[in-house]
PDB file of C-alpha atoms in Angstrom:
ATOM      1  CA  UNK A 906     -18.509  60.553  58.550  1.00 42.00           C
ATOM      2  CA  UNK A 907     -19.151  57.843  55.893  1.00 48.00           C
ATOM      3  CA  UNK A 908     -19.642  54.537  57.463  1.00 53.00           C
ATOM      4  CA  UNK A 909     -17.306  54.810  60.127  1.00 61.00           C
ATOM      5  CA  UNK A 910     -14.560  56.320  58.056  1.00 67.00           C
ATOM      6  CA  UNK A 911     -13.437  60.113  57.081  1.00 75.00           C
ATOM      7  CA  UNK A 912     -14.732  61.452  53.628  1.00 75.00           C
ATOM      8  CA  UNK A 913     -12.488  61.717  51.088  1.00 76.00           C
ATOM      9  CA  UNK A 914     -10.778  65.464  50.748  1.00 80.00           C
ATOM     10  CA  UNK A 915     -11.518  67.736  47.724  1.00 82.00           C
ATOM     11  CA  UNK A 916      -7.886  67.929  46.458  1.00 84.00           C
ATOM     12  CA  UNK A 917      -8.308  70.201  42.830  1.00 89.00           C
ATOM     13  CA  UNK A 918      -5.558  69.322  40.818  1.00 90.00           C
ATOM     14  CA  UNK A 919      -4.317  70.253  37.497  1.00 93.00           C
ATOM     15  CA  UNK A 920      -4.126  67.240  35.001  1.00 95.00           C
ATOM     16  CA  UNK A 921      -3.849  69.277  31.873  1.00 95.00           C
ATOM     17  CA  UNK A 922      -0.710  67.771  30.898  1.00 93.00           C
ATOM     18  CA  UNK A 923      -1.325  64.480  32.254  1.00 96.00           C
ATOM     19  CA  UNK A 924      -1.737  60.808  30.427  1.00 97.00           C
ATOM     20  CA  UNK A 925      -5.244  59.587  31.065  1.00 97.00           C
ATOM     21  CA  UNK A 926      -6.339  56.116  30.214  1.00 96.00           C
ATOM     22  CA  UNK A 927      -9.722  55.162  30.042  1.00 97.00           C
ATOM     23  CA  UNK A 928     -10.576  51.575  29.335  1.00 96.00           C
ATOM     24  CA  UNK A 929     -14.133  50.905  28.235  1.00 96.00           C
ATOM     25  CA  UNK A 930     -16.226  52.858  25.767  1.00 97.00           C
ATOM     26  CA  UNK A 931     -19.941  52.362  27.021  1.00 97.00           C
ATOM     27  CA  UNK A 932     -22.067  55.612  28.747  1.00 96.00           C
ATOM     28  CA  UNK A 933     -20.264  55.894  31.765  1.00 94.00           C
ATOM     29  CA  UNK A 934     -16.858  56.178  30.313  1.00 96.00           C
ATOM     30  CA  UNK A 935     -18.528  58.363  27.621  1.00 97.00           C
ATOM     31  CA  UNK A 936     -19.689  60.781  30.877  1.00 94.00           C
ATOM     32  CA  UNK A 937     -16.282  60.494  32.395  1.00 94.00           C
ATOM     33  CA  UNK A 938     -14.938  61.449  28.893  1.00 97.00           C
ATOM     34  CA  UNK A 939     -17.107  64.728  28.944  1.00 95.00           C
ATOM     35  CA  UNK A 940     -15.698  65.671  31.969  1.00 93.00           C
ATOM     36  CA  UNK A 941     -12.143  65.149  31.296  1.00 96.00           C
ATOM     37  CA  UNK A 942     -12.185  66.930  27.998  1.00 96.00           C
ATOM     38  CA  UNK A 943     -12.830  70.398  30.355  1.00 93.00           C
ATOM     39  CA  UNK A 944      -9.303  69.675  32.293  1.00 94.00           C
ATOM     40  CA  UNK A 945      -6.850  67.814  29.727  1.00 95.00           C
ATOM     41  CA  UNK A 946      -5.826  66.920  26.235  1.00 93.00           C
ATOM     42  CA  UNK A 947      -4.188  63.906  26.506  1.00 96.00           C
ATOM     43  CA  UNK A 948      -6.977  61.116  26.814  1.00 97.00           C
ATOM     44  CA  UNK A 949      -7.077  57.576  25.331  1.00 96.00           C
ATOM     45  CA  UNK A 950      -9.831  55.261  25.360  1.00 97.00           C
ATOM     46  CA  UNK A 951      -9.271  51.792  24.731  1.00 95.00           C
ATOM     47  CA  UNK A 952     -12.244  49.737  23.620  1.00 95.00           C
ATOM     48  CA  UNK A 953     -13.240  48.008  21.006  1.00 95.00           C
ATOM     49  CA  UNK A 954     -16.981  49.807  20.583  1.00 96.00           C
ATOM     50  CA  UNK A 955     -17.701  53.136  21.962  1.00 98.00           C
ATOM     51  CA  UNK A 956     -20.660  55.441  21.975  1.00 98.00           C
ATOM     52  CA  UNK A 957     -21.232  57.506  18.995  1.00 98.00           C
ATOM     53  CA  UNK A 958     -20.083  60.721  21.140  1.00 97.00           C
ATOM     54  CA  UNK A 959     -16.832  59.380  22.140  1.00 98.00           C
ATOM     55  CA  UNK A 960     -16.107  58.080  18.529  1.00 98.00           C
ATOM     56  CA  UNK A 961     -16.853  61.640  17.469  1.00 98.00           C
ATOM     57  CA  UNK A 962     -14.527  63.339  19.438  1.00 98.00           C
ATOM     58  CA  UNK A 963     -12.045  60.842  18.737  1.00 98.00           C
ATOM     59  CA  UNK A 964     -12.882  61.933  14.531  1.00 98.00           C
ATOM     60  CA  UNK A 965     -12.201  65.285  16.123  1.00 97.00           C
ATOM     61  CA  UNK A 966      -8.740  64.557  17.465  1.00 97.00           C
ATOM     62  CA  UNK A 967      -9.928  65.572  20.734  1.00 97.00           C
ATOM     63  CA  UNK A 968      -8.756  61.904  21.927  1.00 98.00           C
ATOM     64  CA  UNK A 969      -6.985  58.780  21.164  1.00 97.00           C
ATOM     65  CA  UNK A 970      -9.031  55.712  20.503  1.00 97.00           C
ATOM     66  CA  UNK A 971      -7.758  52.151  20.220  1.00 94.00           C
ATOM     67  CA  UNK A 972      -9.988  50.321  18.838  1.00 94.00           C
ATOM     68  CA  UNK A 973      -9.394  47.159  20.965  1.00 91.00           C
ATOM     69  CA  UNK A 974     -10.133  45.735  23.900  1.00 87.00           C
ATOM     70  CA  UNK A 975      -7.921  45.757  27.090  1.00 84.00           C
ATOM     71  CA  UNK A 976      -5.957  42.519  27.511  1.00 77.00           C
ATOM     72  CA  UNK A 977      -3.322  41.367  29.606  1.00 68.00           C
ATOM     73  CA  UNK A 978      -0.564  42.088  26.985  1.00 70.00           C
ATOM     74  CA  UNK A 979      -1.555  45.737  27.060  1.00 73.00           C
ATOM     75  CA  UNK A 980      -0.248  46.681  30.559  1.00 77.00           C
ATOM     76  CA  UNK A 981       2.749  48.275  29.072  1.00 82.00           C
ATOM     77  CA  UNK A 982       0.257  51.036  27.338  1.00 82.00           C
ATOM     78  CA  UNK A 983      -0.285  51.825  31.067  1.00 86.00           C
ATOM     79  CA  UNK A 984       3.152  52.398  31.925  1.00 83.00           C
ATOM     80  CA  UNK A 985       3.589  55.864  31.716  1.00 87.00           C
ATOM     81  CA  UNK A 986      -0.315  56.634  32.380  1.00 95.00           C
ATOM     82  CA  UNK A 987      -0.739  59.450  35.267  1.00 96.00           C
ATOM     83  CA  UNK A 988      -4.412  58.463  36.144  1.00 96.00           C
ATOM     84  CA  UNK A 989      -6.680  55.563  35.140  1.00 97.00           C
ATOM     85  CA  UNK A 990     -10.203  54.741  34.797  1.00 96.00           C
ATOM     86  CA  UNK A 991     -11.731  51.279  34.303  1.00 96.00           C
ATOM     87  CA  UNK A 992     -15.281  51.451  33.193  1.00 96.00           C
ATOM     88  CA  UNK A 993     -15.065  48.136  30.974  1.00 95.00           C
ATOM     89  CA  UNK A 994     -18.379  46.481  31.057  1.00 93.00           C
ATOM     90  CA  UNK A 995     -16.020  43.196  31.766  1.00 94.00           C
ATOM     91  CA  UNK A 996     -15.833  43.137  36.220  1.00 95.00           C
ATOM     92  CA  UNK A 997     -12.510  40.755  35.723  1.00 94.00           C
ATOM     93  CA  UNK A 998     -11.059  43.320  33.020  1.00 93.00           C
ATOM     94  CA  UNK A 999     -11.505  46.451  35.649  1.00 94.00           C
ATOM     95  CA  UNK A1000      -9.954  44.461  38.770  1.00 94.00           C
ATOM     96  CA  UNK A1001      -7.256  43.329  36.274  1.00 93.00           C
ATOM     97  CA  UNK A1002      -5.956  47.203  35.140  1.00 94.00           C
ATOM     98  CA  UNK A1003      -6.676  48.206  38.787  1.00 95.00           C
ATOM     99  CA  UNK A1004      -3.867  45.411  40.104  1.00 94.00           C
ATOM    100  CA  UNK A1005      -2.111  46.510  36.963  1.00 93.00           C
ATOM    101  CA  UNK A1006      -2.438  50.511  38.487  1.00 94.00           C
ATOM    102  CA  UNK A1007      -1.575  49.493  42.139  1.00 95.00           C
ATOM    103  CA  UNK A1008       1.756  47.367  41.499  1.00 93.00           C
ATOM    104  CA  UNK A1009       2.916  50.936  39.598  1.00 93.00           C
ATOM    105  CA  UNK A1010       1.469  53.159  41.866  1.00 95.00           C
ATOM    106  CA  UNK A1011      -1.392  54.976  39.036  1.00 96.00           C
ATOM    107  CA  UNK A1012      -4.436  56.402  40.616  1.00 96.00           C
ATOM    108  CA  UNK A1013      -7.190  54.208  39.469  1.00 96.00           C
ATOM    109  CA  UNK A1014     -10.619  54.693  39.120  1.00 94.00           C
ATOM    110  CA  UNK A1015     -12.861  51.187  39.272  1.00 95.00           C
ATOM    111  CA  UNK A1016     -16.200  51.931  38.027  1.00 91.00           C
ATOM    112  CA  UNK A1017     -18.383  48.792  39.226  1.00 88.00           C
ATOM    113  CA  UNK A1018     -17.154  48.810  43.039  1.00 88.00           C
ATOM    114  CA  UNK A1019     -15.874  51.956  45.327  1.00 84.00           C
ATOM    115  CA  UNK A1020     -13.499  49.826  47.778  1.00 87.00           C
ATOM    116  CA  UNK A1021     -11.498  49.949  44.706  1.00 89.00           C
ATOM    117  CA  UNK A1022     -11.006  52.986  43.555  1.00 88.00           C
ATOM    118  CA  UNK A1023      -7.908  55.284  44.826  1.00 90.00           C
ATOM    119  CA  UNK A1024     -10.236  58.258  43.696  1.00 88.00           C
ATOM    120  CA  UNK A1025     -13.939  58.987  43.035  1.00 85.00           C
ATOM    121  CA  UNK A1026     -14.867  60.696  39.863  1.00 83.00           C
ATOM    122  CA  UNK A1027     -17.232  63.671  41.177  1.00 87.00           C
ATOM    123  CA  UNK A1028     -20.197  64.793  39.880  1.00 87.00           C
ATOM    124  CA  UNK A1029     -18.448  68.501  38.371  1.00 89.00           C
ATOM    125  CA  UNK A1030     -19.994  71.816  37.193  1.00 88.00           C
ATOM    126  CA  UNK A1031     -17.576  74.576  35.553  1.00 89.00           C
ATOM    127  CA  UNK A1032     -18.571  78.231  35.104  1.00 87.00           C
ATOM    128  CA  UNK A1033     -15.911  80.742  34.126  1.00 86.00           C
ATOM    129  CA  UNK A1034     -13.426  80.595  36.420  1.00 86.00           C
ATOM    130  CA  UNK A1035     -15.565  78.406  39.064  1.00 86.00           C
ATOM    131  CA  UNK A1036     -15.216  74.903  39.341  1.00 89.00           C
ATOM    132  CA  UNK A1037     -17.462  72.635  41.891  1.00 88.00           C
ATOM    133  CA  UNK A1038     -16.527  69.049  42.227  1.00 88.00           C
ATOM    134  CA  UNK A1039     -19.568  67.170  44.206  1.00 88.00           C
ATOM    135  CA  UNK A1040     -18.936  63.127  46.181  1.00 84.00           C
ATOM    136  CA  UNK A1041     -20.706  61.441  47.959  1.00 79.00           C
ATOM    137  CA  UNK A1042     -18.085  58.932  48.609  1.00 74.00           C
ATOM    138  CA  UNK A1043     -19.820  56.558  46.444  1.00 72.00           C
ATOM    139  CA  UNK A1044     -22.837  56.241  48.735  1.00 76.00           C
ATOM    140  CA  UNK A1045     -25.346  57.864  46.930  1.00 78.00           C
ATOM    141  CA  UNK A1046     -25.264  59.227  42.984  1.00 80.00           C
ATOM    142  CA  UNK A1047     -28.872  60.282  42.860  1.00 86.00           C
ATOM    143  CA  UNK A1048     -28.380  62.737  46.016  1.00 89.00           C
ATOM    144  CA  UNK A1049     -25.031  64.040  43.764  1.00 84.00           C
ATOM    145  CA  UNK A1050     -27.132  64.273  40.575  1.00 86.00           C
ATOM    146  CA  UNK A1051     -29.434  66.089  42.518  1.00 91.00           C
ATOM    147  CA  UNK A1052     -27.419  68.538  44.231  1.00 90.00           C
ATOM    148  CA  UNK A1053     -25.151  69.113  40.922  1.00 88.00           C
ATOM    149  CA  UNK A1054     -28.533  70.169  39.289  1.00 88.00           C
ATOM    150  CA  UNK A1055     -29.254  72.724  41.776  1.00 91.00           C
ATOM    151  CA  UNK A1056     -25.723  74.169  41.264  1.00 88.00           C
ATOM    152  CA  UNK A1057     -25.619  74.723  37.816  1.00 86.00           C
ATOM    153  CA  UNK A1058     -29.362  75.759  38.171  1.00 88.00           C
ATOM    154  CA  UNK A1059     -27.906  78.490  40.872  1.00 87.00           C
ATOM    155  CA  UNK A1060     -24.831  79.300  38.568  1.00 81.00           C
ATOM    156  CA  UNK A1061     -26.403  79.598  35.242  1.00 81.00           C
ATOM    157  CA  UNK A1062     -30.017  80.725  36.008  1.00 79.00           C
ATOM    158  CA  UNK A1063     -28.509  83.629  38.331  1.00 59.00           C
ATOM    159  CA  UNK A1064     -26.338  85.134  35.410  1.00 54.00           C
ATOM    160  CA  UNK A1065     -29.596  84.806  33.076  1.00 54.00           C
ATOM    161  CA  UNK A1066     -31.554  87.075  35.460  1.00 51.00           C
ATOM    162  CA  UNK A1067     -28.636  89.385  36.128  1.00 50.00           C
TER     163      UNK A1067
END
């Protein structure tokens, strides 16, 4: 158990024809961003900067970007969002889209504190037709780093030698 309470379950769901939001452009959406890309199509970023990668792949058409930062007046672009993530460098901003996400019932993600979050983002490693998702229920990224090295080490370093 995780302080007193039950870990979250490992539900593997398919969001390839779901609306994601992400609000924020700085390294950790960028990471989320890499993720997503492997599961769905339909991703939009707001932010008024973003990292060089994500700008890319917005060039790319792999994703929407609007090039703006999230403000109150912009709730109704989360209206008909299936899942949300608030990585804003801005704490007020995230709490703001997470009320936003509650009051219409979107999973949220809430980068910058884990009591808020209706989800954790796991640590994730895809081979063929294996996917691993890896939590640690927010307690400790640095023991999921870890342990999401040694997977892809087992997956990709056994088919090497094979």
């Amino acid at each position: 158990m995780m302080g007193g309470r039950k870990p979250y379950f490992p539900m593997f769901v398919d969001i390839s024809g779901k609306k994601i939001i992400v609000a924020g452009g700085g390294r950790i959406a960028e990471r989320r961003v890499d993720t997503l890309l492997k599961f769905a199509d339909n991703i939009t970023v707001i932010a008024p900067k973003v990292t060089e990668r994500i700008r890319k792949k917005a060039e790319e058409g792999k994703l929407c970007w609007i090039k703006e930062s999230f403000r109150e007046d912009m709730k109704n672009r989360l209206l008909d969002a299936d899942m949300v993530l608030a990585a804003t460098n801005d704490i007020a901003c995230n709490e703001q889209i997470m009320r936003i996400c509650n009051q219409r019932g979107i999973p949220v993600n809430v980068s910058h504190k884990k009591e808020l979050c209706d989800y954790y983002f796991p640590a994730v490693v895809v081979k063929d037709y294996v996917t691993v998702g890896i939590t640690s229920g927010g307690q400790s990224h640095m023991q999921v780093k870890k342990i999401r090295e040694q997977i892809e080490n087992a997956l990709f370093t056994k088919n090497k030698n094979s």
